[in-house]
Amino acid sequence: MSNREANYIKKLRNSGLRPTKQRIKICEALFDRDKTFHFSISDLMKIIKNLHNEKISLATVYNTIHAFQKKGYLKEINLGNENSFYDTNTSLHHHFYDEQTKELIDINSEEVELKKIPTPPSGKKIEDIEVTFKISKNI
Amino acid sequence: MSNREANYIKKLRNSGLRPTKQRIKICEALFDRDKTFHFSISDLMKIIKNLHNEKISLATVYNTIHAFQKKGYLKEINLGNENSFYDTNTSLHHHFYDEQTKELIDINSEEVELKKIPTPPSGKKIEDIEVTFKISKNI
DNA sequence: GACATAGTTTATAATAGTTCTAAACTATAG
DNA sequence: CTATAGTTTAGAACTATTATAAACTATGTC
Ligand SMILES: [Mn+2]
Ligand SMILES: [Mn+2]
Ligand SMILES: [Zn+2]
Ligand SMILES: [Zn+2]
């Protein structure tokens, strides 16, 4: 058993999730990465199919992603409304978004600063702020 | 024929869209308003049903909304990924978003100013910037 | 106004993403 | 080892959206 695998097992147990082989594989697909991973369920299905040539049922992938989201290991992101996207970076952060290529790139919170902030409607307070920079090819 | 109706007919003709009674009704439902309207297709279907007690087929509502979007009279907005939302404010602007009530409120561009902007990836330029202020009830 | 025609509406079927169901399987506590 | 609650799975069901193709209508021409 690899060191990483042991960590996933620990993490799953600590969250009250049984460390099944399916969940460990999904952890590997999602979290064995240098950079933040932005993905749809169908992206993930393809990756799992390639990574291990053993399959995990679609229902299990949905179940697991929802469980991980509930435990705070994933954040849902709102892009085009075709299908759901998830983000392995669960901290508050911003994005570059290329609508042509559908590519999303993380921006750390510190790299964006607001000078002027609008007053929220009465009785409401600002919970968090998310900035999307739509980008496109330079001529 | 009301003054507003005459304007919708003119606007539709100018866009190369025939002013059918369905399209005029949809214009009334969408644009006879003081404030920006943020809506889903099912919201709009309900409004049409109440406004005139005559129905417009779902396919026509989809066709019309897509035609209006193409002509630039509506903008699609990305919220929760259940279904599509549209915005009658097609200018570049920002939003307050209450996730509990699912309420969206417009913020004019001038009411938000950025001090620090991140450098886009090489070969890409920033096309536009959208800021979402997630809000919630005060205590 | 009548006619031809392209544009539009409509019911319905098809598709796609997601959730539900219930039976088989499995991790874990005792 | 056993019992049990949690999990996986195939497939059905559900929902939003798009496609299809026939009926209808706005509009330009005579
Ligand atoms: Mn869409
Ligand atoms: Mn969702
Ligand atoms: Zn991200
Ligand atoms: Zn708006």
mmCIF file of C-alpha atoms (C1' of nucleotides) and ligand atoms in Angstrom:
data_model
loop_
_atom_site.group_PDB
_atom_site.id
_atom_site.type_symbol
_atom_site.label_atom_id
_atom_site.label_comp_id
_atom_site.label_asym_id
_atom_site.label_seq_id
_atom_site.Cartn_x
_atom_site.Cartn_y
_atom_site.Cartn_z
ATOM 1 C CA MET A 1 0.000 0.000 0.000
ATOM 2 C CA SER A 2 1.413 3.368 -1.045
ATOM 3 C CA ASN A 3 1.872 6.228 1.357
ATOM 4 C CA ARG A 4 -0.738 8.269 -0.465
ATOM 5 C CA GLU A 5 -3.233 5.458 -0.368
ATOM 6 C CA ALA A 6 -2.739 5.157 3.394
ATOM 7 C CA ASN A 7 -3.429 8.855 3.718
ATOM 8 C CA TYR A 8 -6.646 8.613 1.742
ATOM 9 C CA ILE A 9 -7.768 5.728 3.926
ATOM 10 C CA LYS A 10 -7.057 7.774 7.029
ATOM 11 C CA LYS A 11 -8.826 10.799 5.616
ATOM 12 C CA LEU A 12 -11.878 8.774 4.621
ATOM 13 C CA ARG A 13 -12.111 7.058 8.017
ATOM 14 C CA ASN A 14 -11.765 10.376 9.810
ATOM 15 C CA SER A 15 -14.706 11.686 7.783
ATOM 16 C CA GLY A 16 -16.874 8.710 8.676
ATOM 17 C CA LEU A 17 -16.614 7.315 5.146
ATOM 18 C CA ARG A 18 -15.572 3.697 4.721
ATOM 19 C CA PRO A 19 -12.399 3.427 2.667
ATOM 20 C CA THR A 20 -13.707 1.297 -0.179
ATOM 21 C CA LYS A 21 -11.525 0.555 -3.190
ATOM 22 C CA GLN A 22 -13.800 2.734 -5.336
ATOM 23 C CA ARG A 23 -13.399 5.743 -3.055
ATOM 24 C CA ILE A 24 -9.647 5.301 -2.880
ATOM 25 C CA LYS A 25 -9.443 5.185 -6.661
ATOM 26 C CA ILE A 26 -11.528 8.316 -6.938
ATOM 27 C CA CYS A 27 -9.241 10.010 -4.411
ATOM 28 C CA GLU A 28 -6.247 9.070 -6.530
ATOM 29 C CA ALA A 29 -7.900 10.422 -9.665
ATOM 30 C CA LEU A 30 -8.826 13.688 -7.962
ATOM 31 C CA PHE A 31 -6.104 14.471 -5.472
ATOM 32 C CA ASP A 32 -2.860 12.938 -6.823
ATOM 33 C CA ARG A 33 -2.152 16.186 -8.612
ATOM 34 C CA ASP A 34 0.087 19.231 -8.440
ATOM 35 C CA LYS A 35 -2.529 21.689 -9.577
ATOM 36 C CA THR A 36 -6.154 22.264 -8.741
ATOM 37 C CA PHE A 37 -8.461 20.038 -10.734
ATOM 38 C CA HIS A 38 -11.656 21.378 -12.261
ATOM 39 C CA PHE A 39 -13.819 18.597 -13.623
ATOM 40 C CA SER A 40 -17.211 17.312 -14.642
ATOM 41 C CA ILE A 41 -18.550 13.879 -13.761
ATOM 42 C CA SER A 42 -17.973 12.696 -17.314
ATOM 43 C CA ASP A 43 -14.356 13.955 -17.231
ATOM 44 C CA LEU A 44 -13.861 11.952 -14.080
ATOM 45 C CA MET A 45 -15.489 8.827 -15.533
ATOM 46 C CA LYS A 46 -13.060 8.953 -18.469
ATOM 47 C CA ILE A 47 -10.048 9.469 -16.210
ATOM 48 C CA ILE A 48 -11.001 6.540 -13.999
ATOM 49 C CA LYS A 49 -11.479 4.319 -17.025
ATOM 50 C CA ASN A 50 -7.964 5.182 -18.295
ATOM 51 C CA LEU A 51 -6.169 5.212 -14.939
ATOM 52 C CA HIS A 52 -7.128 1.751 -13.845
ATOM 53 C CA ASN A 53 -8.708 -0.330 -16.525
ATOM 54 C CA GLU A 54 -11.360 -1.372 -14.113
ATOM 55 C CA LYS A 55 -14.611 0.499 -13.975
ATOM 56 C CA ILE A 56 -16.531 2.245 -11.231
ATOM 57 C CA SER A 57 -20.241 2.571 -11.782
ATOM 58 C CA LEU A 58 -21.640 5.970 -12.635
ATOM 59 C CA ALA A 59 -23.910 5.883 -9.574
ATOM 60 C CA THR A 60 -20.904 5.335 -7.319
ATOM 61 C CA VAL A 61 -19.027 8.212 -8.882
ATOM 62 C CA TYR A 62 -22.005 10.489 -8.252
ATOM 63 C CA ASN A 63 -22.424 9.168 -4.711
ATOM 64 C CA THR A 64 -18.761 9.675 -3.927
ATOM 65 C CA ILE A 65 -18.509 13.138 -5.403
ATOM 66 C CA HIS A 66 -21.555 14.223 -3.438
ATOM 67 C CA ALA A 67 -20.133 12.686 -0.259
ATOM 68 C CA PHE A 68 -16.801 14.457 -0.819
ATOM 69 C CA GLN A 69 -18.588 17.719 -1.499
ATOM 70 C CA LYS A 70 -20.601 17.357 1.725
ATOM 71 C CA LYS A 71 -17.408 16.685 3.677
ATOM 72 C CA GLY A 72 -15.819 19.767 2.133
ATOM 73 C CA TYR A 73 -13.214 18.056 -0.052
ATOM 74 C CA LEU A 74 -14.773 19.439 -3.218
ATOM 75 C CA LYS A 75 -16.588 22.606 -4.167
ATOM 76 C CA GLU A 76 -19.170 22.864 -6.910
ATOM 77 C CA ILE A 77 -18.494 25.581 -9.476
ATOM 78 C CA ASN A 78 -20.981 27.310 -11.715
ATOM 79 C CA LEU A 79 -20.084 27.574 -15.359
ATOM 80 C CA GLY A 80 -22.206 26.945 -18.407
ATOM 81 C CA ASN A 81 -25.362 25.199 -17.352
ATOM 82 C CA GLU A 82 -24.872 21.985 -19.323
ATOM 83 C CA ASN A 83 -23.561 19.916 -16.438
ATOM 84 C CA SER A 84 -22.045 20.213 -12.985
ATOM 85 C CA PHE A 85 -18.428 21.081 -12.378
ATOM 86 C CA TYR A 86 -16.342 20.520 -9.299
ATOM 87 C CA ASP A 87 -13.167 22.076 -7.954
ATOM 88 C CA THR A 88 -10.565 20.363 -5.788
ATOM 89 C CA ASN A 89 -9.551 23.778 -4.461
ATOM 90 C CA THR A 90 -12.071 24.332 -1.685
ATOM 91 C CA SER A 91 -10.536 27.568 -0.417
ATOM 92 C CA LEU A 92 -12.082 30.877 -1.398
ATOM 93 C CA HIS A 93 -10.435 31.824 -4.665
ATOM 94 C CA HIS A 94 -10.985 33.357 -8.077
ATOM 95 C CA HIS A 95 -10.809 32.120 -11.658
ATOM 96 C CA PHE A 96 -9.677 32.906 -15.123
ATOM 97 C CA TYR A 97 -12.190 31.391 -17.486
ATOM 98 C CA ASP A 98 -11.658 30.921 -21.203
ATOM 99 C CA GLU A 99 -15.110 30.435 -22.704
ATOM 100 C CA GLN A 100 -13.683 29.186 -25.991
ATOM 101 C CA THR A 101 -11.556 26.416 -24.538
ATOM 102 C CA LYS A 102 -13.751 26.063 -21.385
ATOM 103 C CA GLU A 103 -10.516 26.179 -19.420
ATOM 104 C CA LEU A 104 -10.604 27.312 -15.794
ATOM 105 C CA ILE A 105 -7.489 28.508 -13.980
ATOM 106 C CA ASP A 106 -7.248 29.297 -10.278
ATOM 107 C CA ILE A 107 -6.266 32.674 -8.917
ATOM 108 C CA ASN A 108 -5.252 32.996 -5.285
ATOM 109 C CA SER A 109 -7.330 35.295 -3.123
ATOM 110 C CA GLU A 110 -4.359 37.599 -2.533
ATOM 111 C CA GLU A 111 -3.947 38.300 -6.225
ATOM 112 C CA VAL A 112 -7.230 40.184 -6.351
ATOM 113 C CA GLU A 113 -8.038 43.271 -4.308
ATOM 114 C CA LEU A 114 -11.183 45.327 -4.342
ATOM 115 C CA LYS A 115 -11.111 49.084 -3.816
ATOM 116 C CA LYS A 116 -14.851 49.736 -3.890
ATOM 117 C CA ILE A 117 -17.458 47.316 -2.585
ATOM 118 C CA PRO A 118 -21.198 47.869 -2.976
ATOM 119 C CA THR A 119 -23.481 48.088 0.079
ATOM 120 C CA PRO A 120 -25.498 44.896 0.467
ATOM 121 C CA PRO A 121 -29.300 45.091 0.630
ATOM 122 C CA SER A 122 -30.515 45.915 4.166
ATOM 123 C CA GLY A 123 -30.626 42.944 6.489
ATOM 124 C CA LYS A 124 -28.006 41.121 4.418
ATOM 125 C CA LYS A 125 -24.246 40.807 4.807
ATOM 126 C CA ILE A 126 -21.591 39.837 2.293
ATOM 127 C CA GLU A 127 -20.533 36.246 2.890
ATOM 128 C CA ASP A 128 -17.856 35.988 0.228
ATOM 129 C CA ILE A 129 -16.718 37.489 -3.026
ATOM 130 C CA GLU A 130 -15.863 35.602 -6.193
ATOM 131 C CA VAL A 131 -14.338 37.204 -9.228
ATOM 132 C CA THR A 132 -14.309 35.647 -12.667
ATOM 133 C CA PHE A 133 -11.948 37.037 -15.284
ATOM 134 C CA LYS A 134 -13.150 35.962 -18.701
ATOM 135 C CA ILE A 135 -10.154 35.600 -20.950
ATOM 136 C CA SER A 136 -9.585 34.970 -24.640
ATOM 137 C CA LYS A 137 -6.757 34.524 -27.119
ATOM 138 C CA ASN A 138 -4.594 37.603 -27.682
ATOM 139 C CA ILE A 139 -5.314 38.404 -31.355
ATOM 140 C CA MET B 1 -52.471 48.275 -29.757
ATOM 141 C CA SER B 2 -50.535 49.686 -26.800
ATOM 142 C CA ASN B 3 -47.513 51.887 -27.227
ATOM 143 C CA ARG B 4 -45.289 49.266 -25.677
ATOM 144 C CA GLU B 5 -46.624 46.579 -27.963
ATOM 145 C CA ALA B 6 -45.866 48.783 -30.981
ATOM 146 C CA ASN B 7 -42.312 49.157 -29.705
ATOM 147 C CA TYR B 8 -41.849 45.424 -29.354
ATOM 148 C CA ILE B 9 -43.126 44.920 -32.885
ATOM 149 C CA LYS B 10 -40.652 47.487 -34.168
ATOM 150 C CA LYS B 11 -37.807 45.968 -32.167
ATOM 151 C CA LEU B 12 -38.606 42.464 -33.402
ATOM 152 C CA ARG B 13 -38.877 43.560 -37.048
ATOM 153 C CA ASN B 14 -35.602 45.454 -36.783
ATOM 154 C CA SER B 15 -33.930 42.281 -35.568
ATOM 155 C CA GLY B 16 -35.283 40.212 -38.437
ATOM 156 C CA LEU B 17 -37.724 38.401 -36.166
ATOM 157 C CA ARG B 18 -41.374 38.280 -37.184
ATOM 158 C CA PRO B 19 -43.570 39.870 -34.551
ATOM 159 C CA THR B 20 -45.780 36.921 -33.741
ATOM 160 C CA LYS B 21 -48.286 37.119 -30.915
ATOM 161 C CA GLN B 22 -46.217 34.623 -28.928
ATOM 162 C CA ARG B 23 -43.072 36.729 -29.181
ATOM 163 C CA ILE B 24 -44.932 39.889 -28.247
ATOM 164 C CA LYS B 25 -46.355 38.189 -25.176
ATOM 165 C CA ILE B 26 -42.914 36.978 -24.173
ATOM 166 C CA CYS B 27 -41.581 40.532 -24.614
ATOM 167 C CA GLU B 28 -44.312 41.803 -22.318
ATOM 168 C CA ALA B 29 -43.522 39.165 -19.720
ATOM 169 C CA LEU B 30 -39.803 39.951 -19.854
ATOM 170 C CA PHE B 31 -39.433 43.636 -20.549
ATOM 171 C CA ASP B 32 -42.509 45.392 -19.068
ATOM 172 C CA ARG B 33 -40.602 45.828 -15.829
ATOM 173 C CA ASP B 34 -38.887 48.503 -13.776
ATOM 174 C CA LYS B 35 -36.092 46.267 -12.559
ATOM 175 C CA THR B 36 -33.856 43.739 -14.228
ATOM 176 C CA PHE B 37 -35.452 40.326 -14.462
ATOM 177 C CA HIS B 38 -33.508 37.162 -13.689
ATOM 178 C CA PHE B 39 -35.425 34.040 -14.647
ATOM 179 C CA SER B 40 -35.462 30.398 -15.593
ATOM 180 C CA ILE B 41 -37.536 28.952 -18.417
ATOM 181 C CA SER B 42 -39.953 27.435 -15.910
ATOM 182 C CA ASP B 43 -40.345 30.810 -14.149
ATOM 183 C CA LEU B 44 -41.213 32.337 -17.489
ATOM 184 C CA MET B 45 -43.685 29.572 -18.373
ATOM 185 C CA LYS B 46 -45.555 30.212 -15.104
ATOM 186 C CA ILE B 47 -45.605 33.969 -15.637
ATOM 187 C CA ILE B 48 -46.966 33.593 -19.145
ATOM 188 C CA LYS B 49 -49.665 31.240 -17.936
ATOM 189 C CA ASN B 50 -50.806 33.773 -15.314
ATOM 190 C CA LEU B 51 -50.402 36.930 -17.393
ATOM 191 C CA HIS B 52 -52.585 35.889 -20.279
ATOM 192 C CA ASN B 53 -54.613 32.783 -19.659
ATOM 193 C CA GLU B 54 -53.615 31.481 -23.016
ATOM 194 C CA LYS B 55 -50.623 29.224 -23.328
ATOM 195 C CA ILE B 56 -47.430 29.306 -25.354
ATOM 196 C CA SER B 57 -45.786 25.968 -26.019
ATOM 197 C CA LEU B 58 -42.602 25.128 -24.181
ATOM 198 C CA ALA B 59 -40.736 24.716 -27.474
ATOM 199 C CA THR B 60 -41.693 28.233 -28.534
ATOM 200 C CA VAL B 61 -40.537 29.680 -25.240
ATOM 201 C CA TYR B 62 -37.171 27.980 -25.682
ATOM 202 C CA ASN B 63 -36.958 29.075 -29.319
ATOM 203 C CA THR B 64 -37.788 32.660 -28.446
ATOM 204 C CA ILE B 65 -35.435 32.905 -25.494
ATOM 205 C CA HIS B 66 -32.615 31.531 -27.621
ATOM 206 C CA ALA B 67 -33.464 33.952 -30.435
ATOM 207 C CA PHE B 68 -33.502 36.895 -27.998
ATOM 208 C CA GLN B 69 -30.218 35.761 -26.503
ATOM 209 C CA LYS B 70 -28.659 35.550 -29.969
ATOM 210 C CA LYS B 71 -29.893 39.054 -30.772
ATOM 211 C CA GLY B 72 -28.413 40.317 -27.499
ATOM 212 C CA TYR B 73 -31.668 41.063 -25.659
ATOM 213 C CA LEU B 74 -30.892 38.507 -22.975
ATOM 214 C CA LYS B 75 -27.780 37.193 -21.300
ATOM 215 C CA GLU B 76 -27.394 33.731 -19.854
ATOM 216 C CA ILE B 77 -26.211 33.633 -16.233
ATOM 217 C CA ASN B 78 -24.480 30.808 -14.436
ATOM 218 C CA LEU B 79 -25.816 29.887 -11.051
ATOM 219 C CA GLY B 80 -26.549 26.488 -9.606
ATOM 220 C CA ASN B 81 -26.321 23.918 -12.353
ATOM 221 C CA GLU B 82 -29.904 22.643 -12.229
ATOM 222 C CA ASN B 83 -31.216 24.726 -15.100
ATOM 223 C CA SER B 84 -30.448 27.782 -17.208
ATOM 224 C CA PHE B 85 -31.012 31.314 -16.027
ATOM 225 C CA TYR B 86 -31.332 34.453 -18.081
ATOM 226 C CA ASP B 87 -30.866 38.135 -17.337
ATOM 227 C CA THR B 88 -32.672 41.023 -19.019
ATOM 228 C CA ASN B 89 -29.735 43.259 -18.116
ATOM 229 C CA THR B 90 -27.316 42.604 -20.960
ATOM 230 C CA SER B 91 -24.770 45.200 -19.912
ATOM 231 C CA LEU B 92 -21.637 44.133 -18.087
ATOM 232 C CA HIS B 93 -22.580 44.167 -14.424
ATOM 233 C CA HIS B 94 -22.187 42.384 -11.117
ATOM 234 C CA HIS B 95 -24.510 40.553 -8.730
ATOM 235 C CA PHE B 96 -25.465 40.032 -5.178
ATOM 236 C CA TYR B 97 -26.528 36.429 -4.811
ATOM 237 C CA ASP B 98 -28.389 35.006 -1.859
ATOM 238 C CA GLU B 99 -27.892 31.247 -2.016
ATOM 239 C CA GLN B 100 -30.648 30.618 0.530
ATOM 240 C CA THR B 101 -33.381 32.517 -1.287
ATOM 241 C CA LYS B 102 -31.738 32.072 -4.727
ATOM 242 C CA GLU B 103 -32.294 35.802 -5.200
ATOM 243 C CA LEU B 104 -30.077 37.702 -7.627
ATOM 244 C CA ILE B 105 -29.704 41.494 -7.460
ATOM 245 C CA ASP B 106 -27.895 43.637 -9.998
ATOM 246 C CA ILE B 107 -24.953 45.857 -9.164
ATOM 247 C CA ASN B 108 -23.876 48.535 -11.611
ATOM 248 C CA SER B 109 -20.357 48.305 -12.979
ATOM 249 C CA GLU B 110 -19.397 51.608 -11.343
ATOM 250 C CA GLU B 111 -20.200 50.333 -7.882
ATOM 251 C CA VAL B 112 -17.313 47.887 -7.985
ATOM 252 C CA GLU B 113 -13.675 48.837 -8.432
ATOM 253 C CA LEU B 114 -10.658 46.581 -8.472
ATOM 254 C CA LYS B 115 -7.331 47.719 -7.077
ATOM 255 C CA LYS B 116 -5.283 44.638 -7.952
ATOM 256 C CA ILE B 117 -5.854 42.512 -11.038
ATOM 257 C CA PRO B 118 -3.987 39.266 -11.718
ATOM 258 C CA THR B 119 -1.867 38.815 -14.842
ATOM 259 C CA PRO B 120 -3.634 36.614 -17.367
ATOM 260 C CA PRO B 121 -1.872 33.489 -18.690
ATOM 261 C CA SER B 122 0.494 34.323 -21.553
ATOM 262 C CA GLY B 123 -1.209 34.710 -24.899
ATOM 263 C CA LYS B 124 -4.508 35.546 -23.224
ATOM 264 C CA LYS B 125 -6.151 38.862 -22.451
ATOM 265 C CA ILE B 126 -8.900 39.732 -19.976
ATOM 266 C CA GLU B 127 -12.182 40.150 -21.823
ATOM 267 C CA ASP B 128 -14.387 41.094 -18.910
ATOM 268 C CA ILE B 129 -14.668 40.830 -15.149
ATOM 269 C CA GLU B 130 -17.672 39.625 -13.205
ATOM 270 C CA VAL B 131 -17.937 39.814 -9.455
ATOM 271 C CA THR B 132 -20.433 37.863 -7.397
ATOM 272 C CA PHE B 133 -21.080 38.905 -3.816
ATOM 273 C CA LYS B 134 -22.650 36.026 -1.970
ATOM 274 C CA ILE B 135 -24.923 37.420 0.689
ATOM 275 C CA SER B 136 -26.922 35.989 3.566
ATOM 276 C CA LYS B 137 -29.269 37.123 6.328
ATOM 277 C CA ASN B 138 -27.652 39.314 8.982
ATOM 278 C CA ILE B 139 -27.406 37.087 12.112
ATOM 279 C "C1'" DG C 1 -57.461 40.623 -51.488
ATOM 280 C "C1'" DA C 2 -55.317 36.155 -53.220
ATOM 281 C "C1'" DC C 3 -51.193 33.536 -53.483
ATOM 282 C "C1'" DA C 4 -46.614 31.773 -52.688
ATOM 283 C "C1'" DT C 5 -43.127 31.228 -49.549
ATOM 284 C "C1'" DA C 6 -40.159 31.378 -45.788
ATOM 285 C "C1'" DG C 7 -40.474 31.760 -40.999
ATOM 286 C "C1'" DT C 8 -42.775 30.166 -36.824
ATOM 287 C "C1'" DT C 9 -45.401 27.374 -33.616
ATOM 288 C "C1'" DT C 10 -46.629 23.161 -31.825
ATOM 289 C "C1'" DA C 11 -47.042 18.383 -29.947
ATOM 290 C "C1'" DT C 12 -44.280 14.972 -29.380
ATOM 291 C "C1'" DA C 13 -40.061 12.209 -29.518
ATOM 292 C "C1'" DA C 14 -35.318 11.997 -28.463
ATOM 293 C "C1'" DT C 15 -31.316 13.004 -25.721
ATOM 294 C "C1'" DA C 16 -28.444 13.969 -21.740
ATOM 295 C "C1'" DG C 17 -27.400 14.680 -17.037
ATOM 296 C "C1'" DT C 18 -28.717 13.372 -12.676
ATOM 297 C "C1'" DT C 19 -31.200 10.945 -8.983
ATOM 298 C "C1'" DC C 20 -33.737 6.958 -7.270
ATOM 299 C "C1'" DT C 21 -34.422 2.009 -6.244
ATOM 300 C "C1'" DA C 22 -33.620 -2.219 -4.497
ATOM 301 C "C1'" DA C 23 -30.787 -6.110 -4.562
ATOM 302 C "C1'" DA C 24 -26.001 -7.787 -4.004
ATOM 303 C "C1'" DC C 25 -21.835 -6.911 -1.736
ATOM 304 C "C1'" DT C 26 -18.403 -5.440 1.960
ATOM 305 C "C1'" DA C 27 -16.139 -2.995 5.874
ATOM 306 C "C1'" DT C 28 -16.169 -3.129 10.539
ATOM 307 C "C1'" DA C 29 -17.609 -3.758 15.447
ATOM 308 C "C1'" DG C 30 -18.432 -7.203 18.728
ATOM 309 C "C1'" DC D 1 -16.978 -15.528 12.714
ATOM 310 C "C1'" DT D 2 -21.281 -13.084 12.577
ATOM 311 C "C1'" DA D 3 -24.364 -9.464 12.372
ATOM 312 C "C1'" DT D 4 -25.193 -5.153 10.670
ATOM 313 C "C1'" DA D 5 -24.965 -0.814 8.687
ATOM 314 C "C1'" DG D 6 -22.822 1.222 4.894
ATOM 315 C "C1'" DT D 7 -21.720 0.893 -0.018
ATOM 316 C "C1'" DT D 8 -21.879 -0.413 -4.838
ATOM 317 C "C1'" DT D 9 -24.335 -1.466 -8.783
ATOM 318 C "C1'" DA D 10 -27.476 -1.900 -12.947
ATOM 319 C "C1'" DG D 11 -31.097 -0.157 -14.420
ATOM 320 C "C1'" DA D 12 -35.345 2.651 -14.036
ATOM 321 C "C1'" DA D 13 -37.135 7.160 -13.375
ATOM 322 C "C1'" DC D 14 -36.959 11.939 -13.669
ATOM 323 C "C1'" DT D 15 -35.929 16.642 -15.448
ATOM 324 C "C1'" DA D 16 -34.166 20.044 -18.491
ATOM 325 C "C1'" DT D 17 -33.260 20.738 -23.044
ATOM 326 C "C1'" DT D 18 -33.076 19.964 -28.060
ATOM 327 C "C1'" DA D 19 -34.718 17.822 -32.356
ATOM 328 C "C1'" DT D 20 -38.440 16.609 -35.623
ATOM 329 C "C1'" DA D 21 -41.807 17.332 -38.737
ATOM 330 C "C1'" DA D 22 -46.410 18.742 -39.648
ATOM 331 C "C1'" DA D 23 -49.670 22.652 -39.245
ATOM 332 C "C1'" DC D 24 -49.934 27.445 -39.214
ATOM 333 C "C1'" DT D 25 -48.925 32.495 -40.196
ATOM 334 C "C1'" DA D 26 -46.531 36.909 -41.448
ATOM 335 C "C1'" DT D 27 -45.174 39.147 -45.321
ATOM 336 C "C1'" DG D 28 -44.003 40.446 -50.073
ATOM 337 C "C1'" DT D 29 -45.854 40.313 -54.795
ATOM 338 C "C1'" DC D 30 -49.356 40.570 -58.014
HETATM 339 MN MN MN E 1 -27.673 26.957 -22.548
HETATM 340 MN MN MN E 2 -25.735 19.809 -8.131
HETATM 341 ZN ZN ZN E 3 -10.701 26.699 -8.753
HETATM 342 ZN ZN ZN E 4 -28.218 40.839 -13.656
#
